[in-house]
PDB file of C-alpha atoms in Angstrom:
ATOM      1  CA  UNK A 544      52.864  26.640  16.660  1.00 54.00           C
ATOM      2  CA  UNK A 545      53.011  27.485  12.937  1.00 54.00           C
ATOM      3  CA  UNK A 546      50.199  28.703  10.759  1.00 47.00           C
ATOM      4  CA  UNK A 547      50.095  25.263   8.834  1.00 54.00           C
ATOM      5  CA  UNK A 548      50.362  23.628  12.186  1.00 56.00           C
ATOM      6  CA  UNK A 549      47.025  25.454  13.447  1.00 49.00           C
ATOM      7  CA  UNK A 550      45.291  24.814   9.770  1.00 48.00           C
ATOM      8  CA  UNK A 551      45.910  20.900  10.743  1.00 58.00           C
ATOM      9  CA  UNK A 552      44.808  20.919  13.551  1.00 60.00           C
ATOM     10  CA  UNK A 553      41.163  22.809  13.020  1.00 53.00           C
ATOM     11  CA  UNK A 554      40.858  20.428  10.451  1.00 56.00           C
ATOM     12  CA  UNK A 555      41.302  17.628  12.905  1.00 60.00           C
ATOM     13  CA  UNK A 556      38.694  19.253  14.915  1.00 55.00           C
ATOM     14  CA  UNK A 557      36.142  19.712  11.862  1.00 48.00           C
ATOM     15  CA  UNK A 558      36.729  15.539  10.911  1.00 54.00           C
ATOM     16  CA  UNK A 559      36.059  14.871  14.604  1.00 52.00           C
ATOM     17  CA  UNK A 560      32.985  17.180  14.969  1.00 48.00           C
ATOM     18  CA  UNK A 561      33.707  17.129  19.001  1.00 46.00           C
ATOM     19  CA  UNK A 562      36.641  17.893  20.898  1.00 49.00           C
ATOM     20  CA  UNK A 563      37.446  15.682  23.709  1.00 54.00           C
ATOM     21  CA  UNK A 564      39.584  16.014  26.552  1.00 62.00           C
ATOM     22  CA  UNK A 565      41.614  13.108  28.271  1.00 64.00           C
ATOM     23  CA  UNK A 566      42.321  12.651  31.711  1.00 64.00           C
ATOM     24  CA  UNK A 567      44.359  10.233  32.854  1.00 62.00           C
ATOM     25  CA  UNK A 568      44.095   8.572  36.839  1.00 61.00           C
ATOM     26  CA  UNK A 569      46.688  11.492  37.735  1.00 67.00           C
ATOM     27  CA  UNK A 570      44.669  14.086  36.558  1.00 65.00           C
ATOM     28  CA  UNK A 571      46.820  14.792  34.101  1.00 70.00           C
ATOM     29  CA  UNK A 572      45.672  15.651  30.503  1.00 67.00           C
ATOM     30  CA  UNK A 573      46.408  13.200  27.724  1.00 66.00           C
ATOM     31  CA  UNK A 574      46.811  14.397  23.948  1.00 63.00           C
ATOM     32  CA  UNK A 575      48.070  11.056  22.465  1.00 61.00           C
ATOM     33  CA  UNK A 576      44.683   9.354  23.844  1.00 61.00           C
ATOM     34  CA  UNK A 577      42.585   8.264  20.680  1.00 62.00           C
ATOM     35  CA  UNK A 578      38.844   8.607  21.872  1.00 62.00           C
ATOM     36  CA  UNK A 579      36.133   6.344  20.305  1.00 65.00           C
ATOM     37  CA  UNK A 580      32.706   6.991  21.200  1.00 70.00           C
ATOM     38  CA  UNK A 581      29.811   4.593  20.231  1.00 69.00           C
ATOM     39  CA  UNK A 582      28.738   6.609  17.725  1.00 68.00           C
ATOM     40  CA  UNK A 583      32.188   6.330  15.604  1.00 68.00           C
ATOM     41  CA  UNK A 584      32.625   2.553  16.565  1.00 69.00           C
ATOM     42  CA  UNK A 585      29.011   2.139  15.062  1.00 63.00           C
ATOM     43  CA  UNK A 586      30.116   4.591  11.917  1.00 61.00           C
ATOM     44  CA  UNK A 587      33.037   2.407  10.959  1.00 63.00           C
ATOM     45  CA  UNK A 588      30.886  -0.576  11.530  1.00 57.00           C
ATOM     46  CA  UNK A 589      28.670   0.569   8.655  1.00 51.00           C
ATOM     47  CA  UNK A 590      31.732   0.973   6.867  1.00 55.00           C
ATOM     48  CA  UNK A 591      33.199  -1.837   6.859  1.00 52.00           C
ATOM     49  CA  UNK A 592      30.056  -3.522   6.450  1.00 45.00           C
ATOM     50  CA  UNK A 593      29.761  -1.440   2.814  1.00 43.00           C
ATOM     51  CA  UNK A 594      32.916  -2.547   2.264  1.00 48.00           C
ATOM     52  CA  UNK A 595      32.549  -6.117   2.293  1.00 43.00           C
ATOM     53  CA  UNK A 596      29.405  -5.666   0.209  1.00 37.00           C
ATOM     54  CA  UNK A 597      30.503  -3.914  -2.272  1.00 43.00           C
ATOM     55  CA  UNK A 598      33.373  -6.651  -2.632  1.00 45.00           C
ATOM     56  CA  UNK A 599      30.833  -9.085  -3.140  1.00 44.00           C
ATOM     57  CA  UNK A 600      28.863  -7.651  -5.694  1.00 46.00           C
ATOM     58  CA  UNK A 601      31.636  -5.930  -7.755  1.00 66.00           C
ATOM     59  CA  UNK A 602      32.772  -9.187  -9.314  1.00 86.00           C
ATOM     60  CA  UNK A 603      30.350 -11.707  -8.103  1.00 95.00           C
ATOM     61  CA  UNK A 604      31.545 -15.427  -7.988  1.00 96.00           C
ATOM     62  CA  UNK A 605      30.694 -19.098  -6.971  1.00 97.00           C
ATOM     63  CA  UNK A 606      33.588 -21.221  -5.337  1.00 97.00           C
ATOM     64  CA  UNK A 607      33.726 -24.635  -6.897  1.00 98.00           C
ATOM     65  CA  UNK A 608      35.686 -27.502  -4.633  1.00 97.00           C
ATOM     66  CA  UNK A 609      38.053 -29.076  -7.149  1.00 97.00           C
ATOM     67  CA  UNK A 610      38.313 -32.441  -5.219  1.00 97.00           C
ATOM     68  CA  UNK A 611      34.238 -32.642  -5.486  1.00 97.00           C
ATOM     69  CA  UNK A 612      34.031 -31.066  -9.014  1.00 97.00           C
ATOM     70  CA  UNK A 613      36.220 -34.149  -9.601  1.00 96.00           C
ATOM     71  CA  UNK A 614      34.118 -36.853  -8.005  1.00 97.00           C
ATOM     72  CA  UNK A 615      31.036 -35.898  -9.901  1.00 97.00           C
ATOM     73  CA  UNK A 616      32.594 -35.160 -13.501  1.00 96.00           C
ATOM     74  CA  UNK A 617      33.607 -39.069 -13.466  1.00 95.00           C
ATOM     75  CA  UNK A 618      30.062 -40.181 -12.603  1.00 96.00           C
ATOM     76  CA  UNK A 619      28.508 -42.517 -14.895  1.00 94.00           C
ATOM     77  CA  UNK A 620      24.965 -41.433 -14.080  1.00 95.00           C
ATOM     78  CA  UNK A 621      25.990 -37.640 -15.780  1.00 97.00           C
ATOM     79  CA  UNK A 622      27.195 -37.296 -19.524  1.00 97.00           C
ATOM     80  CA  UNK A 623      28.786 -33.906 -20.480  1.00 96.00           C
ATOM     81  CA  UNK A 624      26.087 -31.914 -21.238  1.00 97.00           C
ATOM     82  CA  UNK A 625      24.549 -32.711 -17.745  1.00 98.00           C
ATOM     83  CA  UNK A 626      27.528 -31.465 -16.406  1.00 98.00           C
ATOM     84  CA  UNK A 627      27.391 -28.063 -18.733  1.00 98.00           C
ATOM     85  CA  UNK A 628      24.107 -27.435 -16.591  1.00 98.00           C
ATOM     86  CA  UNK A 629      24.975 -28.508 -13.192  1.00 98.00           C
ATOM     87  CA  UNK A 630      27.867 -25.913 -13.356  1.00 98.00           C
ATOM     88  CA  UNK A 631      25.895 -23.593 -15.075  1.00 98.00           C
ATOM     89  CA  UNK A 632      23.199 -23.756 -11.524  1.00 98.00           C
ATOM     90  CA  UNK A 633      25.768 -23.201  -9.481  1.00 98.00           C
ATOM     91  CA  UNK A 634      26.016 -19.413 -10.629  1.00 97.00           C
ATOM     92  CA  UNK A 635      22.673 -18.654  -9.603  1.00 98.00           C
ATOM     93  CA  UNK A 636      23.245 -19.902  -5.758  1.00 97.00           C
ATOM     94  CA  UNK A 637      22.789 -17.278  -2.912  1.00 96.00           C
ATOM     95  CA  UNK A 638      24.805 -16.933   0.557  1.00 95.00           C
ATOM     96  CA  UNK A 639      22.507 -20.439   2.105  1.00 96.00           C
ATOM     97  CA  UNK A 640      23.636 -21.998  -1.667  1.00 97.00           C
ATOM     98  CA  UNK A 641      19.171 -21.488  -2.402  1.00 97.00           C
ATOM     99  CA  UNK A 642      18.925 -21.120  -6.153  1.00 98.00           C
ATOM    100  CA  UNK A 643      17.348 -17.524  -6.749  1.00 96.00           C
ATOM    101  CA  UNK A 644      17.446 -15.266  -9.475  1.00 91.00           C
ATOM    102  CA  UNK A 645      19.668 -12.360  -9.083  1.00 87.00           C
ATOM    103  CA  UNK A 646      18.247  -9.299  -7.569  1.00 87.00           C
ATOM    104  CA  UNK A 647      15.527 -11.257  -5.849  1.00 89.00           C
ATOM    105  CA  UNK A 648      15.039 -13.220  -2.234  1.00 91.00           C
ATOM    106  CA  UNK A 649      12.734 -15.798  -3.458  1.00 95.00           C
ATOM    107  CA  UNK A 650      13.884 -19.066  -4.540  1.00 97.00           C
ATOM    108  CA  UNK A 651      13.533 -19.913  -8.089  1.00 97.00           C
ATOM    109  CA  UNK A 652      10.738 -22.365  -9.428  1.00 96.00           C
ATOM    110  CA  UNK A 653      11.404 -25.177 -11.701  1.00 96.00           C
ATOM    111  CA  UNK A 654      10.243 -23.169 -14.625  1.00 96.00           C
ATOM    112  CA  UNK A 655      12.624 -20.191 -13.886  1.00 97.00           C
ATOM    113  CA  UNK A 656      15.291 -23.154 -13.274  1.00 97.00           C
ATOM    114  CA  UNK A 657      14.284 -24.558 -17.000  1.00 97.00           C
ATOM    115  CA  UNK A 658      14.769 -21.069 -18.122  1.00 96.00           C
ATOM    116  CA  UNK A 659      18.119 -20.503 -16.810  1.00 97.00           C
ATOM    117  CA  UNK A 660      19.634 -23.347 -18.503  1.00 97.00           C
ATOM    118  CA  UNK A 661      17.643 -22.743 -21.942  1.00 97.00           C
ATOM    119  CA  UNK A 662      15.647 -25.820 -21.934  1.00 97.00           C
ATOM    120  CA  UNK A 663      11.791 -24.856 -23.381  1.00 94.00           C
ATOM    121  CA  UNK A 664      10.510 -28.632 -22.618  1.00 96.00           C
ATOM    122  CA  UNK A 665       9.564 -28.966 -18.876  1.00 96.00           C
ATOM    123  CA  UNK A 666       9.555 -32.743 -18.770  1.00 96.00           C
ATOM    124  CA  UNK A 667      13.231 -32.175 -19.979  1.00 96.00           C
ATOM    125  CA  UNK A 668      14.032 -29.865 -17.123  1.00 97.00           C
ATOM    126  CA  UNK A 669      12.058 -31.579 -14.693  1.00 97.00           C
ATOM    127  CA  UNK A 670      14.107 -34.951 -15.609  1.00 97.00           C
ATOM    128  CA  UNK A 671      17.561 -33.151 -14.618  1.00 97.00           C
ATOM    129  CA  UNK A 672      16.524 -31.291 -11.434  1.00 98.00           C
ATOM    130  CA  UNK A 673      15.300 -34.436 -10.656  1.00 97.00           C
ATOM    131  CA  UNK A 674      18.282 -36.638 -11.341  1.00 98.00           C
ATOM    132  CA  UNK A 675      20.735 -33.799  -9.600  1.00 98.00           C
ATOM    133  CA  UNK A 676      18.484 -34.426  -6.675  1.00 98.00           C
ATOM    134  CA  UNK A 677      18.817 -38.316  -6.730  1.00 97.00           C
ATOM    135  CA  UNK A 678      22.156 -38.536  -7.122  1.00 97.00           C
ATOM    136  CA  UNK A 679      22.765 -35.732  -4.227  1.00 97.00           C
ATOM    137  CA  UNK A 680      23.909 -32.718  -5.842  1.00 98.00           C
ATOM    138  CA  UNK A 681      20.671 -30.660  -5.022  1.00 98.00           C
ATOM    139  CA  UNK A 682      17.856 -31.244  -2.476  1.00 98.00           C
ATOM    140  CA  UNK A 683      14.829 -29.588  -2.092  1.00 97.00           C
ATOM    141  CA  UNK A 684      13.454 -27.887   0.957  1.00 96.00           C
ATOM    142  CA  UNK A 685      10.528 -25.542   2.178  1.00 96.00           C
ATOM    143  CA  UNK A 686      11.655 -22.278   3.253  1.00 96.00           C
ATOM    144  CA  UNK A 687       9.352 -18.834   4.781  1.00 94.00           C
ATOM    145  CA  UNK A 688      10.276 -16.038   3.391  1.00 92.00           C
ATOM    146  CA  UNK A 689       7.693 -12.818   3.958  1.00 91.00           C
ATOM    147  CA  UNK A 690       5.202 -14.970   5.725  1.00 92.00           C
ATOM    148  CA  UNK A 691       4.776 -16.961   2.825  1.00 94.00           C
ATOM    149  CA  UNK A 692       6.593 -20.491   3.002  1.00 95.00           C
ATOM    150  CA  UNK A 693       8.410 -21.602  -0.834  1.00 95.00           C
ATOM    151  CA  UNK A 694       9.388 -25.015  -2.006  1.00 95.00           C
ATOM    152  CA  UNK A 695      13.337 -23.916  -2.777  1.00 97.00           C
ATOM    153  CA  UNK A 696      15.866 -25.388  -4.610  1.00 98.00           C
ATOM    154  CA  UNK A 697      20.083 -25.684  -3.098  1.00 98.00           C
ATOM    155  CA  UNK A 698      22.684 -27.087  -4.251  1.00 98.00           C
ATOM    156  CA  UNK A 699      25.093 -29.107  -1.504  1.00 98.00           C
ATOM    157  CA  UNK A 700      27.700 -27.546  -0.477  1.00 96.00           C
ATOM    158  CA  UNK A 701      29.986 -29.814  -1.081  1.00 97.00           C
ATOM    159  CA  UNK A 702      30.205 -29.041  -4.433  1.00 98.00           C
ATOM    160  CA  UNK A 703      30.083 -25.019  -4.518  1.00 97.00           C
ATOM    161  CA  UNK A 704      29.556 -22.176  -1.998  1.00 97.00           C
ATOM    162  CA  UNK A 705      29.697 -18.278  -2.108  1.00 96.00           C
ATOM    163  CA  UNK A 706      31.668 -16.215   0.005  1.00 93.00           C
ATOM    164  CA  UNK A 707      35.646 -17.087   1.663  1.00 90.00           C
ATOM    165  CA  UNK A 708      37.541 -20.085   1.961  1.00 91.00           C
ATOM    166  CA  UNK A 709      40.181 -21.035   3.778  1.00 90.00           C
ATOM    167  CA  UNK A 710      41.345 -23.984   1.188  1.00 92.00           C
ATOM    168  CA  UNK A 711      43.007 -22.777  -1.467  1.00 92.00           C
ATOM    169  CA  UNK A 712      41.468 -26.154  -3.513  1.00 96.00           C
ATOM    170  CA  UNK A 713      38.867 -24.204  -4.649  1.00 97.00           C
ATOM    171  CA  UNK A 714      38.383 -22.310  -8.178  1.00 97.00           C
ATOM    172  CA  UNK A 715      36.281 -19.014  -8.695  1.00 97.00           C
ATOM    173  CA  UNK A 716      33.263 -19.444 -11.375  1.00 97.00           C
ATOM    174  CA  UNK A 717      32.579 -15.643 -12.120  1.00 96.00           C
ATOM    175  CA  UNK A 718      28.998 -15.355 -12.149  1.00 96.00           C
ATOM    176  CA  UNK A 719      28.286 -12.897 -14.768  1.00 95.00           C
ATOM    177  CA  UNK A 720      31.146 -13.976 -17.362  1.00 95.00           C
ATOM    178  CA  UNK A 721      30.027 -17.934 -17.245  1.00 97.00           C
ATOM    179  CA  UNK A 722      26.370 -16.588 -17.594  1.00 96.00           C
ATOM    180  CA  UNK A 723      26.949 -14.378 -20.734  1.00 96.00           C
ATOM    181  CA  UNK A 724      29.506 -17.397 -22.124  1.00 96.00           C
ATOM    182  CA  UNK A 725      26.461 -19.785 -22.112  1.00 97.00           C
ATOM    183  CA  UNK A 726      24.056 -16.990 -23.413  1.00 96.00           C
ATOM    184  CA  UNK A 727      26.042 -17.069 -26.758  1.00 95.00           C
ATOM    185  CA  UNK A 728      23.568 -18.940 -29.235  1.00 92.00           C
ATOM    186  CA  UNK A 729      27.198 -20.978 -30.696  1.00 94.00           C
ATOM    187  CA  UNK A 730      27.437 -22.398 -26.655  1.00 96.00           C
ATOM    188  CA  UNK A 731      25.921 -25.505 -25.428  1.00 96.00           C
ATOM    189  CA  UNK A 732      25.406 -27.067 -22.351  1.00 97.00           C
ATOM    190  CA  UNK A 733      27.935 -29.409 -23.285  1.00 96.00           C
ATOM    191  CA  UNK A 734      30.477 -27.206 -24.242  1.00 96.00           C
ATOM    192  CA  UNK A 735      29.912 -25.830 -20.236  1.00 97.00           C
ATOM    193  CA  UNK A 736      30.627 -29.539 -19.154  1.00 97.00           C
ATOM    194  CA  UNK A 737      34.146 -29.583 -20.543  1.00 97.00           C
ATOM    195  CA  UNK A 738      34.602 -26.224 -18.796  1.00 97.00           C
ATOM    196  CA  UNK A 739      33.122 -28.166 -15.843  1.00 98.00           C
ATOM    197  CA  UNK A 740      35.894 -31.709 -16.401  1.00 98.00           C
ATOM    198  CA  UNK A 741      39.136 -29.059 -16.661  1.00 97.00           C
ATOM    199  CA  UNK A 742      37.975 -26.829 -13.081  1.00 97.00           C
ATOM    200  CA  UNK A 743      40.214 -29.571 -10.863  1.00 97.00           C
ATOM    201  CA  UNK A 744      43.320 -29.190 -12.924  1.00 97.00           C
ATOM    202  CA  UNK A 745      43.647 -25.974 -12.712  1.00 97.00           C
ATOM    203  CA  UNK A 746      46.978 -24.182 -11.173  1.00 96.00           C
ATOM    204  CA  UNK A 747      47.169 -21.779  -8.662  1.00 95.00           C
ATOM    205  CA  UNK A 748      47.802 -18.123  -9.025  1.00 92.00           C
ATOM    206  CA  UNK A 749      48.823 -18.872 -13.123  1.00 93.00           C
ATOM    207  CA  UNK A 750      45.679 -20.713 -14.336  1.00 94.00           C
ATOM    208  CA  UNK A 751      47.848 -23.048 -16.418  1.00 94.00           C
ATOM    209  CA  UNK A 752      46.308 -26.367 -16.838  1.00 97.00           C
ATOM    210  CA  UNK A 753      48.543 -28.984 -14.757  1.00 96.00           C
ATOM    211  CA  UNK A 754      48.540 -32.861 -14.033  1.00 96.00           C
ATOM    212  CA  UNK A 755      49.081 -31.785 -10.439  1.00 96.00           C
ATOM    213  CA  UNK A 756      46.990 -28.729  -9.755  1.00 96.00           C
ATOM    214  CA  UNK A 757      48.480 -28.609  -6.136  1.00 95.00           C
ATOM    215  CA  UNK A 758      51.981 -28.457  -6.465  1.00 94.00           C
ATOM    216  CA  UNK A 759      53.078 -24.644  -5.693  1.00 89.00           C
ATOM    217  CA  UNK A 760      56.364 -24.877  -7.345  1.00 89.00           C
ATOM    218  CA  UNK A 761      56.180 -23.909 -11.197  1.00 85.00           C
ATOM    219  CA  UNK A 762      59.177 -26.037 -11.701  1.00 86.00           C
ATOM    220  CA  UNK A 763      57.451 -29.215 -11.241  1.00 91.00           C
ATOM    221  CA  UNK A 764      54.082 -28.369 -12.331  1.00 90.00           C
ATOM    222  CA  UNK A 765      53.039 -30.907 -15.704  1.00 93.00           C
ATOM    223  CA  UNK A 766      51.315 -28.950 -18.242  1.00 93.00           C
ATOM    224  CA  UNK A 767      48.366 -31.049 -19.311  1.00 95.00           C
ATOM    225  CA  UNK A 768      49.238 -31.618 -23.196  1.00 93.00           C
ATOM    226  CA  UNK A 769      46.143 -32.157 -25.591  1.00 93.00           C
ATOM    227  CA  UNK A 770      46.180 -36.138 -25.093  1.00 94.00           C
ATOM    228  CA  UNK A 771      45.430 -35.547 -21.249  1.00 96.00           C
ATOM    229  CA  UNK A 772      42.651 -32.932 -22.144  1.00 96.00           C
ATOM    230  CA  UNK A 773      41.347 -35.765 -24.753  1.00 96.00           C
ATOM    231  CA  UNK A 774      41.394 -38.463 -21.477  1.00 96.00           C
ATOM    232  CA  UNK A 775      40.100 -36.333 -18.955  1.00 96.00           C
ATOM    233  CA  UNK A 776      37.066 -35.358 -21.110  1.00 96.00           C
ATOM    234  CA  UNK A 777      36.607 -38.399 -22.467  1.00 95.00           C
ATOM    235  CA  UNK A 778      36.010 -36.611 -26.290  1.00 94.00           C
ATOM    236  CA  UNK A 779      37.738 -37.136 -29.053  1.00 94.00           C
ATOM    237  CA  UNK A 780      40.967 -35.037 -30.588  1.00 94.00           C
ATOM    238  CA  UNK A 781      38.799 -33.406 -33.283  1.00 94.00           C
ATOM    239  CA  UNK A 782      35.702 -32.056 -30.376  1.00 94.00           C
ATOM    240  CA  UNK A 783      38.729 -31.156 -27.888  1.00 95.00           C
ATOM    241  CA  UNK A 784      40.184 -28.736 -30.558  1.00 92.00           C
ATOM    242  CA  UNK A 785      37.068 -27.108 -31.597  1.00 93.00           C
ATOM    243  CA  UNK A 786      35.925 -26.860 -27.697  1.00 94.00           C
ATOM    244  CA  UNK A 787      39.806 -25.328 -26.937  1.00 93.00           C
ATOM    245  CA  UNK A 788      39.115 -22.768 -29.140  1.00 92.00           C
ATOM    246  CA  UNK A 789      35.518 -21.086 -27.603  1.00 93.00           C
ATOM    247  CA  UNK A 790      35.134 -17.570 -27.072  1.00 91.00           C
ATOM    248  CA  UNK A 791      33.110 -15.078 -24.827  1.00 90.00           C
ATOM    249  CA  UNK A 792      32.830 -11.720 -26.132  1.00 84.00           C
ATOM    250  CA  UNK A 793      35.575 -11.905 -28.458  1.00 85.00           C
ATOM    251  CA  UNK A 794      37.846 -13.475 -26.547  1.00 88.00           C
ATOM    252  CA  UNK A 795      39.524 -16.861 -25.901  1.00 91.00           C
ATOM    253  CA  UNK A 796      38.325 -19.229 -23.260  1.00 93.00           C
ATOM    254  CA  UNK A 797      41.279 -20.937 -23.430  1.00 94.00           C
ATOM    255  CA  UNK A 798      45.174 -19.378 -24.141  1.00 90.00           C
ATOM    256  CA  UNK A 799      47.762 -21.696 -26.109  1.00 86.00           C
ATOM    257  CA  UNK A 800      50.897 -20.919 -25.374  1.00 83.00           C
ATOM    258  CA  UNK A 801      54.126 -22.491 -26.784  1.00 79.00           C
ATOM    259  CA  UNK A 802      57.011 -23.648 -24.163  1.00 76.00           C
ATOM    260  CA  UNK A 803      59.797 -24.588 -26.873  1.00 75.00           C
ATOM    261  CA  UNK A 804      57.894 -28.197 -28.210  1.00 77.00           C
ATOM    262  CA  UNK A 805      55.008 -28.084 -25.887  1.00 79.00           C
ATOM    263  CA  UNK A 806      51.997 -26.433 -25.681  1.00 84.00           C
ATOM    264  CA  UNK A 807      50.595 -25.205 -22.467  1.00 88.00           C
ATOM    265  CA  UNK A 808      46.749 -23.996 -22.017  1.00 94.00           C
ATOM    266  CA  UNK A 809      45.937 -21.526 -19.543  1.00 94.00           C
ATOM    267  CA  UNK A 810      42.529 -20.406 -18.422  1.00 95.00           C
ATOM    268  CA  UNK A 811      40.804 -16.574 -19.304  1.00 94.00           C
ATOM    269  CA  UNK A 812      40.776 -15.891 -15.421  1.00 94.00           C
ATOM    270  CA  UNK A 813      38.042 -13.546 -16.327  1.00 93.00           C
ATOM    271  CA  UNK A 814      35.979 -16.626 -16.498  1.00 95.00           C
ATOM    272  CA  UNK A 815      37.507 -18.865 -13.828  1.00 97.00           C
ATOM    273  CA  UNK A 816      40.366 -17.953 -11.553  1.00 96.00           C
ATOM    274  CA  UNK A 817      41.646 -20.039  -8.423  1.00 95.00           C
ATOM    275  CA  UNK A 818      43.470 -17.682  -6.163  1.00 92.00           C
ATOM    276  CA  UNK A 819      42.871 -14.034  -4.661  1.00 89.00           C
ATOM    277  CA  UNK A 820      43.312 -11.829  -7.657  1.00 89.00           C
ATOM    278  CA  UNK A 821      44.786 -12.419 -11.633  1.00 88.00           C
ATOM    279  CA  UNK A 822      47.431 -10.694 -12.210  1.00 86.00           C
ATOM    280  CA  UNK A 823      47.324  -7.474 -15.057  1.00 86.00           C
ATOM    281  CA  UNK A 824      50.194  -9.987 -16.735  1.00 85.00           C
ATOM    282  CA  UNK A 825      48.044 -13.056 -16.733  1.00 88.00           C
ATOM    283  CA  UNK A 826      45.041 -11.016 -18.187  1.00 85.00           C
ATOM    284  CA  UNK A 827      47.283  -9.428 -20.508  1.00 83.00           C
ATOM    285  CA  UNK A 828      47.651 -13.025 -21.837  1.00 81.00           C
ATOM    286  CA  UNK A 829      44.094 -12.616 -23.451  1.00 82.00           C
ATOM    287  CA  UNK A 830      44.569  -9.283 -24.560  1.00 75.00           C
ATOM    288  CA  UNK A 831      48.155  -8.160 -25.762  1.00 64.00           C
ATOM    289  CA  UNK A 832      49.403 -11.595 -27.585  1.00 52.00           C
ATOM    290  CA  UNK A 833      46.666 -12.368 -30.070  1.00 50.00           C
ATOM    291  CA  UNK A 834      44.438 -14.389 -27.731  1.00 50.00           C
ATOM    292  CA  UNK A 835      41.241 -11.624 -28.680  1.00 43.00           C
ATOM    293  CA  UNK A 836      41.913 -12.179 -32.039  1.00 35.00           C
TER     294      UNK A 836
END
């Protein structure tokens, strides 16, 4: 064996801590045996388990269902602001879809609720949590936590989840980028519930906002031009421009891009993204061709 071949393999040794021997039901010694004790199999356990944590809390985010998100932005008993704060709950769900504050286990109380979506009057608050409730998109329930039993707050799950899904009819809210959007004093709740109306047209993988979100092929994918934005949010040309062109940090909500005579919007997917991962070229969009300007 060569020196380098005996450096490799006392450093196998020193990663393995132990040395074990193989023998097989001939008696003969095995050295392509991989040996796992409980103690490893428990180790990369851990691991993984790390892993999928810190997956969840690098970029934090809420699944909305498109074909829900759909069904409720059309209901008459909600107007657009209402909206603005029923997607604006929805980042402040847990793994069992309890409304807590971040960093904490305990559900939130109405007040902390009111809080969250910047309304001071508590009859106010009180009114929506109330009507979200009626209507079906929350419910309330008692839950222990610590020995001490809470009156908590969920949304249904119908509407929005955390964690994986298999249906790729789902779009990604990114917790901490809608929550600093609607902490901008120039935001309102309303401006949130045209965010909210555009989530089910959104295309897959490129963001772009399409008549038919579910059609793979790019080819036949309809751009939504400003007159569909205008009927889908029910608002008027003059509010659909001045909501096109919000910001967060700096930056463009929405991208306008020009297709020969059309104009196509796309979606910041650091705000809302439906697929696995954006692109570097899709985020580019908001940062190398004027969008940040």
């Amino acid at each position: 064996m060569t020196v380098q071949g005996l450096f490799n393999k006392a450093e196998q040794k020193i990663r393995a801590k132990e040395v074990f021997t193989v023998v097989d039901a001939n008696g003969e010694v095995r050295d392509d045996v991989k040996v796992v004790t409980p103690e490893m199999q428990e180790a990369t356990k851990k691991r993984k388990h790390l892993e999928v944590y810190r997956k969840r809390t690098d970029t934090p985010f809420t699944l909305v269902n498109m074909e829900s998100t759909k069904e409720v932005a059309v209901m008459e008993q909600l107007n657009t602001k209402e909206l603005g704060y029923f997607l604006v709950l929805q980042t402040y769900v847990d793994y069992e879809n309890m409304l807590k504050m971040p960093h904490s286990n305990l559900p939130m109380t109405e007040k902390e609720l009111g809080k969250a979506l910047r309304v001071k009057q508590p009859r106010t608050y009180k009114k929506v949590l109330n009507k979200f409730i009626e209507i079906g998109l929350m419910f309330k329930k008692p839950v222990t936590l610590y020995g001490k039993e809470y009156e908590a707050f969920f949304i249904a799950k119908k509407y929005c989840f955390r964690g994986s899904s298999k249906s790729d009819k789902v779009v990604k809210v990114f917790i901490g980028s809608l929550k600093e959007l609607y902490k901008q004093e120039e935001i309102k709740p309303a401006d949130i519930g045209f965010l909210y109306k555009l989530l089910p047209y959104m295309h897959y993988e490129s963001n772009h906002l399409v008549k038919n979100p579910y059609e793979r092929d790019y080819a036949r994918a309809q751009a939504l031009s400003q007159r569909d934005v205008v009927l889908i949010t029910g608002l008027d040309e003059k509010n659909v421009k001045k909501h096109l062109r919000m910001k967060l940090s700096g930056v463009h909500v929405f991208g306008t891009f020009k297709a020969g005579k059309n104009t196509i919007y796309k979606v910041n997917p650091s705000l809302f993204f439906r697929g696995i991962e954006p692109t570097e070229e899709l985020r580019a969009d908001f940062t190398l061709t004027g969008q940040s300007l």
